Each structure stands twice: as C-alpha cells, then as structure tokens.
Coordinates of C-alpha atoms in Angstrom, one line a residue:
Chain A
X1 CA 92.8 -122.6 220.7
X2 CA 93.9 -120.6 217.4
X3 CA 92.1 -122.9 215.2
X4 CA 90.2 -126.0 215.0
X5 CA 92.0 -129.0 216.1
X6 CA 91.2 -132.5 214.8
X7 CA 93.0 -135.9 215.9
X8 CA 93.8 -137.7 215.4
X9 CA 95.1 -136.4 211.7
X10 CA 95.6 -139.7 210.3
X11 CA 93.8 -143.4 211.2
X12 CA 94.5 -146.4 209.5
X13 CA 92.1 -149.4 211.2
X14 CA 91.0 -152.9 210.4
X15 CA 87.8 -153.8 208.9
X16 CA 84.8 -154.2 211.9
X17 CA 86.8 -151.8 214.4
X18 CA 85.5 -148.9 216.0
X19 CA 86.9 -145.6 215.9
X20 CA 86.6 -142.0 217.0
X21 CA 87.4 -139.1 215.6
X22 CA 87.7 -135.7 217.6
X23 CA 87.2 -131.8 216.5
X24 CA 88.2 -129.3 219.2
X25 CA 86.8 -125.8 217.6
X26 CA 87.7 -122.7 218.3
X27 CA 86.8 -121.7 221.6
X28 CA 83.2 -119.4 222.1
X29 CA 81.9 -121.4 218.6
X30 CA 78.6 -122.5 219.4
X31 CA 78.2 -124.5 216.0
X32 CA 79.8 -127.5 215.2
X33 CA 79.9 -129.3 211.9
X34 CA 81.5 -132.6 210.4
X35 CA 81.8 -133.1 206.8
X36 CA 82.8 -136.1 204.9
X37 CA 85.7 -136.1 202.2
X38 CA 85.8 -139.0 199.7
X39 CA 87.3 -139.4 196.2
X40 CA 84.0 -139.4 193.7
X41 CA 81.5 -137.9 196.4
X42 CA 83.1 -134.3 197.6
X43 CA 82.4 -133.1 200.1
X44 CA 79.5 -134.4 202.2
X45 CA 77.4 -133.0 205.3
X46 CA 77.3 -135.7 207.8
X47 CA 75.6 -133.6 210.9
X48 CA 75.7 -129.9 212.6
X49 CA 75.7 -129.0 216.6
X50 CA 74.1 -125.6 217.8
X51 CA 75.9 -126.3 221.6
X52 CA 75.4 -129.4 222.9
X53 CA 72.6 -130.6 220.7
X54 CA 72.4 -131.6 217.0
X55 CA 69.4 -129.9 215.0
X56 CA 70.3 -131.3 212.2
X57 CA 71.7 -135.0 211.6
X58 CA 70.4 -136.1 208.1
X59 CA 73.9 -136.4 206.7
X60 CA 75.3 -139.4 208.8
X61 CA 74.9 -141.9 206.1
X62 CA 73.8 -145.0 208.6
X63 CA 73.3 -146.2 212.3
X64 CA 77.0 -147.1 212.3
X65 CA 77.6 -143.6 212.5
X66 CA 76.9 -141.4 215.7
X67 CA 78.6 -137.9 217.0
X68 CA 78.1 -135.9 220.3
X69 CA 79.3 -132.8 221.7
X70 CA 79.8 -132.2 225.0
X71 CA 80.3 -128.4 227.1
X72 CA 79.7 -127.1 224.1
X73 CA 83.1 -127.7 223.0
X74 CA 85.2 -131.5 221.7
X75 CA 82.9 -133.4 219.9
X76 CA 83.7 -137.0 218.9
X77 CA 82.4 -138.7 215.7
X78 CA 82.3 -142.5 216.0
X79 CA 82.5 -145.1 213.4
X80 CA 81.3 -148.8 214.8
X81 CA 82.1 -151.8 212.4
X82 CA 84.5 -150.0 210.0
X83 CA 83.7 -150.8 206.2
X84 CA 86.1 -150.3 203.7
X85 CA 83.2 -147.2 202.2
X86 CA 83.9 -145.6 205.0
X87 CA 87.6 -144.7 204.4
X88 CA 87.5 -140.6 203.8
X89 CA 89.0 -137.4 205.1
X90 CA 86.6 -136.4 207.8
X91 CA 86.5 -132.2 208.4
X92 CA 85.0 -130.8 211.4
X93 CA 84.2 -126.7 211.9
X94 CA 83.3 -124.4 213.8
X95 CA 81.5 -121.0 213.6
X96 CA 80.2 -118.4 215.7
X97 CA 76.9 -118.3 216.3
X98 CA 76.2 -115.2 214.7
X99 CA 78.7 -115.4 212.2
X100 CA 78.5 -117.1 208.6
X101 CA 82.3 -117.8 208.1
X102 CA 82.7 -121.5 208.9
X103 CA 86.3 -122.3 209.8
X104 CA 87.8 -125.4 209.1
X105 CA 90.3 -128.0 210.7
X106 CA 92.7 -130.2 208.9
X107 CA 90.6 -132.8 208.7
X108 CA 91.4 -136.6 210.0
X109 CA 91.9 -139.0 207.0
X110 CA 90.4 -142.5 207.9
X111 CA 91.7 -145.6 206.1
X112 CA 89.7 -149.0 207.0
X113 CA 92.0 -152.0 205.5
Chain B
X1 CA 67.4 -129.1 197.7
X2 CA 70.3 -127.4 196.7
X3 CA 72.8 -128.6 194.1
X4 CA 76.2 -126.8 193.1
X5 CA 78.0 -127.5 189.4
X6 CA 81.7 -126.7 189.2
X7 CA 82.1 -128.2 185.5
X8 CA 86.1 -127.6 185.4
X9 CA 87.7 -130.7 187.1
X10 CA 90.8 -129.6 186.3
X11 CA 92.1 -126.0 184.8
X12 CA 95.9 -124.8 185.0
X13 CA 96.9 -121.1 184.0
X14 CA 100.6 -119.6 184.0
X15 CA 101.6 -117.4 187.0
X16 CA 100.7 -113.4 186.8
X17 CA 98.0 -114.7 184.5
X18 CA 94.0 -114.5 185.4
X19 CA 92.0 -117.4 185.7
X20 CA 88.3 -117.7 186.3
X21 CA 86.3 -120.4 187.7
X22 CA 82.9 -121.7 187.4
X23 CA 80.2 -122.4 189.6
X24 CA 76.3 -122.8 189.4
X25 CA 73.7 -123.6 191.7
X26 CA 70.3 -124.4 192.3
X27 CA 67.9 -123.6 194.1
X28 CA 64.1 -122.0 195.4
X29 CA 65.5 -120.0 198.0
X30 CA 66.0 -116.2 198.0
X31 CA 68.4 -115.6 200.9
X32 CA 71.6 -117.2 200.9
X33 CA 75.5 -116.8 200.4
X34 CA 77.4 -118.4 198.2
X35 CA 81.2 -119.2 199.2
X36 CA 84.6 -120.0 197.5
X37 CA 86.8 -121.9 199.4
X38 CA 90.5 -123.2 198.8
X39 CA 92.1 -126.5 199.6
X40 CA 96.1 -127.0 199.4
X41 CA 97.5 -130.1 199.8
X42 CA 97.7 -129.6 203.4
X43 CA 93.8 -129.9 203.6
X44 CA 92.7 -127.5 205.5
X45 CA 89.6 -125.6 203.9
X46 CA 90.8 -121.9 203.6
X47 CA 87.9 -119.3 203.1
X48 CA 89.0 -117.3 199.8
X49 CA 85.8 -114.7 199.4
X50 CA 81.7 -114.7 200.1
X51 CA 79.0 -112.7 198.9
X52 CA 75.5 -112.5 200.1
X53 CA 73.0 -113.3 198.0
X54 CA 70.9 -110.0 198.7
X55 CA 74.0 -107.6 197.6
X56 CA 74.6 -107.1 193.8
X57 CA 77.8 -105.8 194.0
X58 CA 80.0 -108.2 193.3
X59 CA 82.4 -108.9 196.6
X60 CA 86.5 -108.6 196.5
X61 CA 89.2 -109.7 198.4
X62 CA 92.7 -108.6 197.2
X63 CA 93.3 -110.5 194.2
X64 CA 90.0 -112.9 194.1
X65 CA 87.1 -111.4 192.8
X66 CA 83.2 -112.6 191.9
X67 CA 81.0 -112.8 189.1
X68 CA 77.2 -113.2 190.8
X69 CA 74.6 -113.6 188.8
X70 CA 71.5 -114.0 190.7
X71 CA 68.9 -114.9 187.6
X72 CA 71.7 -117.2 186.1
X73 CA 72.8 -118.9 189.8
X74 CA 76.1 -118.3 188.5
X75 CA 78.6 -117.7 191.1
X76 CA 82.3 -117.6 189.3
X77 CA 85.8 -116.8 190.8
X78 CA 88.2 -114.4 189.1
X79 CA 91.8 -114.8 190.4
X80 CA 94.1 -112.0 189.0
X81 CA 98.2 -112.1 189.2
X82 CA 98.3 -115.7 189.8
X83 CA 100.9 -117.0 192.3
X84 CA 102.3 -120.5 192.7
X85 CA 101.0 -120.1 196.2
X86 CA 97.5 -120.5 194.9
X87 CA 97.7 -123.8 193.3
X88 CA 94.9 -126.0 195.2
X89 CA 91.5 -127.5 195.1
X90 CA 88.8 -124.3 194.8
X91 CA 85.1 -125.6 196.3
X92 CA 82.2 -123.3 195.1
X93 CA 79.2 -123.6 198.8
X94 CA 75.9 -122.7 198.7
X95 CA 75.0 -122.0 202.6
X96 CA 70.0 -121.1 202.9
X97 CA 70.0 -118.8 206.0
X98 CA 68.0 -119.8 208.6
X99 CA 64.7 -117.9 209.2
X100 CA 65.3 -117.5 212.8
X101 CA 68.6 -115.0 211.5
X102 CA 71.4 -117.4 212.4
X103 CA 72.8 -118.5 209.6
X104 CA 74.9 -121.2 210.8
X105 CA 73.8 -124.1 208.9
X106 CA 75.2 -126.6 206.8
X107 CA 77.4 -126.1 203.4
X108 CA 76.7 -127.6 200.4
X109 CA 79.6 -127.8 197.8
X110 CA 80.4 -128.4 194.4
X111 CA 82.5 -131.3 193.7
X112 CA 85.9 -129.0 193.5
X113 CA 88.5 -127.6 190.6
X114 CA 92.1 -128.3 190.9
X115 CA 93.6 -125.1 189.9
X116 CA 97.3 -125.9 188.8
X117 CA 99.3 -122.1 188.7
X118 CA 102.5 -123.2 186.3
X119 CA 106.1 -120.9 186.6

C-alpha cells in the first residue's frame, strides 16, 4: 500500500478481554516496529521485526503482551487480559532495510473500560 | 542507554515568526542520527528533518532547520516563517546504528513539545 495501515484505528474493550491490533507496512519493508503512546510515558518501544523474526523484544512491558509477523508483511500485536494501564495509542512502522527513515501509521488508540 | 530531554512542554509563537525547539540527549555512542518528528492531531508521526551524527553541517529541509551540537548532545529545531499548518506535537529521536550497517533499529524519543502557531 501507500503507507502503513493500522486497524483497527480505534478499540474500546472491557477489562480482562483480549485484543489485537494489526500494522500492514508498506510493502518491500523488511523492519517492523510497534511503539506505545500513553499520556505521562511518550512514546515507548515495545518490540522490532527484521522479516519474520523479532531481534529485539525488550519493550513489551509483560507476558500479557505478545506480536508476530507473518510473510514478512501484517503483524498483529495482542493484548490478553486487558488492564486499564494498558489503554494507549499503539503506532506500528515500517522501514526499509537499508534505509533509516521510519515511517509511521496512524496509530490504533486502545481504551480498556 | 540512551535518554532524550525536550524541556519545553509547551511553546506557542505567532505565524511568519521563528521558533526554536530544544532537545538533548545522552549517550556513549559515537554513530547515530538524531530525528525530529511531527505529530498533528491526526496522529500520524510525520518525519520533519534528520542529521547524522558523523556530518557537522547542520541538515535543512525548506523551512526546518538544525542546531547539532555533538560535544553538547544538543540537537534543536529551527522552524522559520511559521504556518498554522505546523501547529502539532514535535518529538526530538535518538536512533545507535547497528554495527552490522543496517540501521534499522529502534527510536528513542523525547517526551514531545506542543508547538501552538497563533494567526
């Protein structure tokens, strides 16, 4: 696509739910990253894909937390058991491999009632 | 571990004017680039300008402009003719490049200035 898609672009779900969250990134971007956006925190790294495989996942803040890529492409971050900490805007992006510029979607903002 | 300070929350500046923004970093390493990126309200991060760490001339983009400062870690953002159109949250990144040469890795960021551009 043009640009990095995210859905869905707003989430609104009940305490101890799951959910999932989904990045499509530019197509031929082999790295993949989701970021956290909270009120008081910034922006947080939560964990980075070179392809299929994640190098680096020292950001996801706890076991609840998990994110895979598949085809090198979607990735999907789930959330199991919801807690009210969790509620954020949650930015995924993409880059080339090659290339320093990340670019970003539009982010998915999660609110856990 | 890297850190980046953006100590303006909040700054506001009338439209044509210039405005400059703050950032500092720190950190051990010696090759890196250092990013400004916008945020409008439609939240979409928007890259404004970059400049590697290993050039000292100071990189441009129309009307954005740096102030790098290498010994300082001082990395500030000079926007000239100010339009409403820029009014947003500005995030100062730090990005270490990998020592295999990629340098996709992850982006560490300042905590954000909400620059307000007044008619």
């Amino acid at each position: 696509g043009a640009g990095v898609s995210q859905s869905p672009s707003n989430k609104v779900t009940e305490k101890g739910k799951d959910v999932e969250l989904r990045c499509d990134p530019i197509s031929g971007h082999t790295a993949l990253y989701w970021y956290r956006q909270s009120l008081g925190q910034g922006l947080e790294f939560l964990i980075y894909f070179q392809g299929n495989s994640a190098p680096d996942k020292s950001g996801l803040p706890s076991d609840r937390f998990s994110a895979e890529r598949t085809g090198g492409s979607v990735s999907t971050l789930t959330i199991q058991r919801t807690q009210q900490e969790d509620s954020a805007v949650y930015l995924c992006a993409s880059s080339f491999y090659m290339n320093t510029e990340a670019f970003f979607g539009q982010g998915t903002r999660l609110t856990v009632v | 571990a890297q850190t980046v300070t953006q100590s303006q929350p909040e700054m506001s500046v009338q439209e044509a004017e210039t405005v400059t923004l703050s950032c500092t970093y720190d950190t051990s390493e010696s090759n890196y680039y250092l990013f400004w990126y916008k945020q409008p309200p439609s939240r979409q991060m928007i890259l404004v300008i970059r400049q590697e760490a290993y050039k000292q001339q100071n990189a441009t983009e129309n009307r954005f402009s740096v102030n790098f400062q290498k010994a300082a870690k001082s990395f500030s953002l000079k926007i000239s003719d100010s339009q409403l159109g820029d009014t947003a949250m500005y995030f100062c990144a730090f990005m270490k490049l990998s020592n295999s040469g990629g340098s996709n890795y992850k982006l560490t960021f300042g905590k954000g200035t909400l620059l307000t551009v007044n008619p």
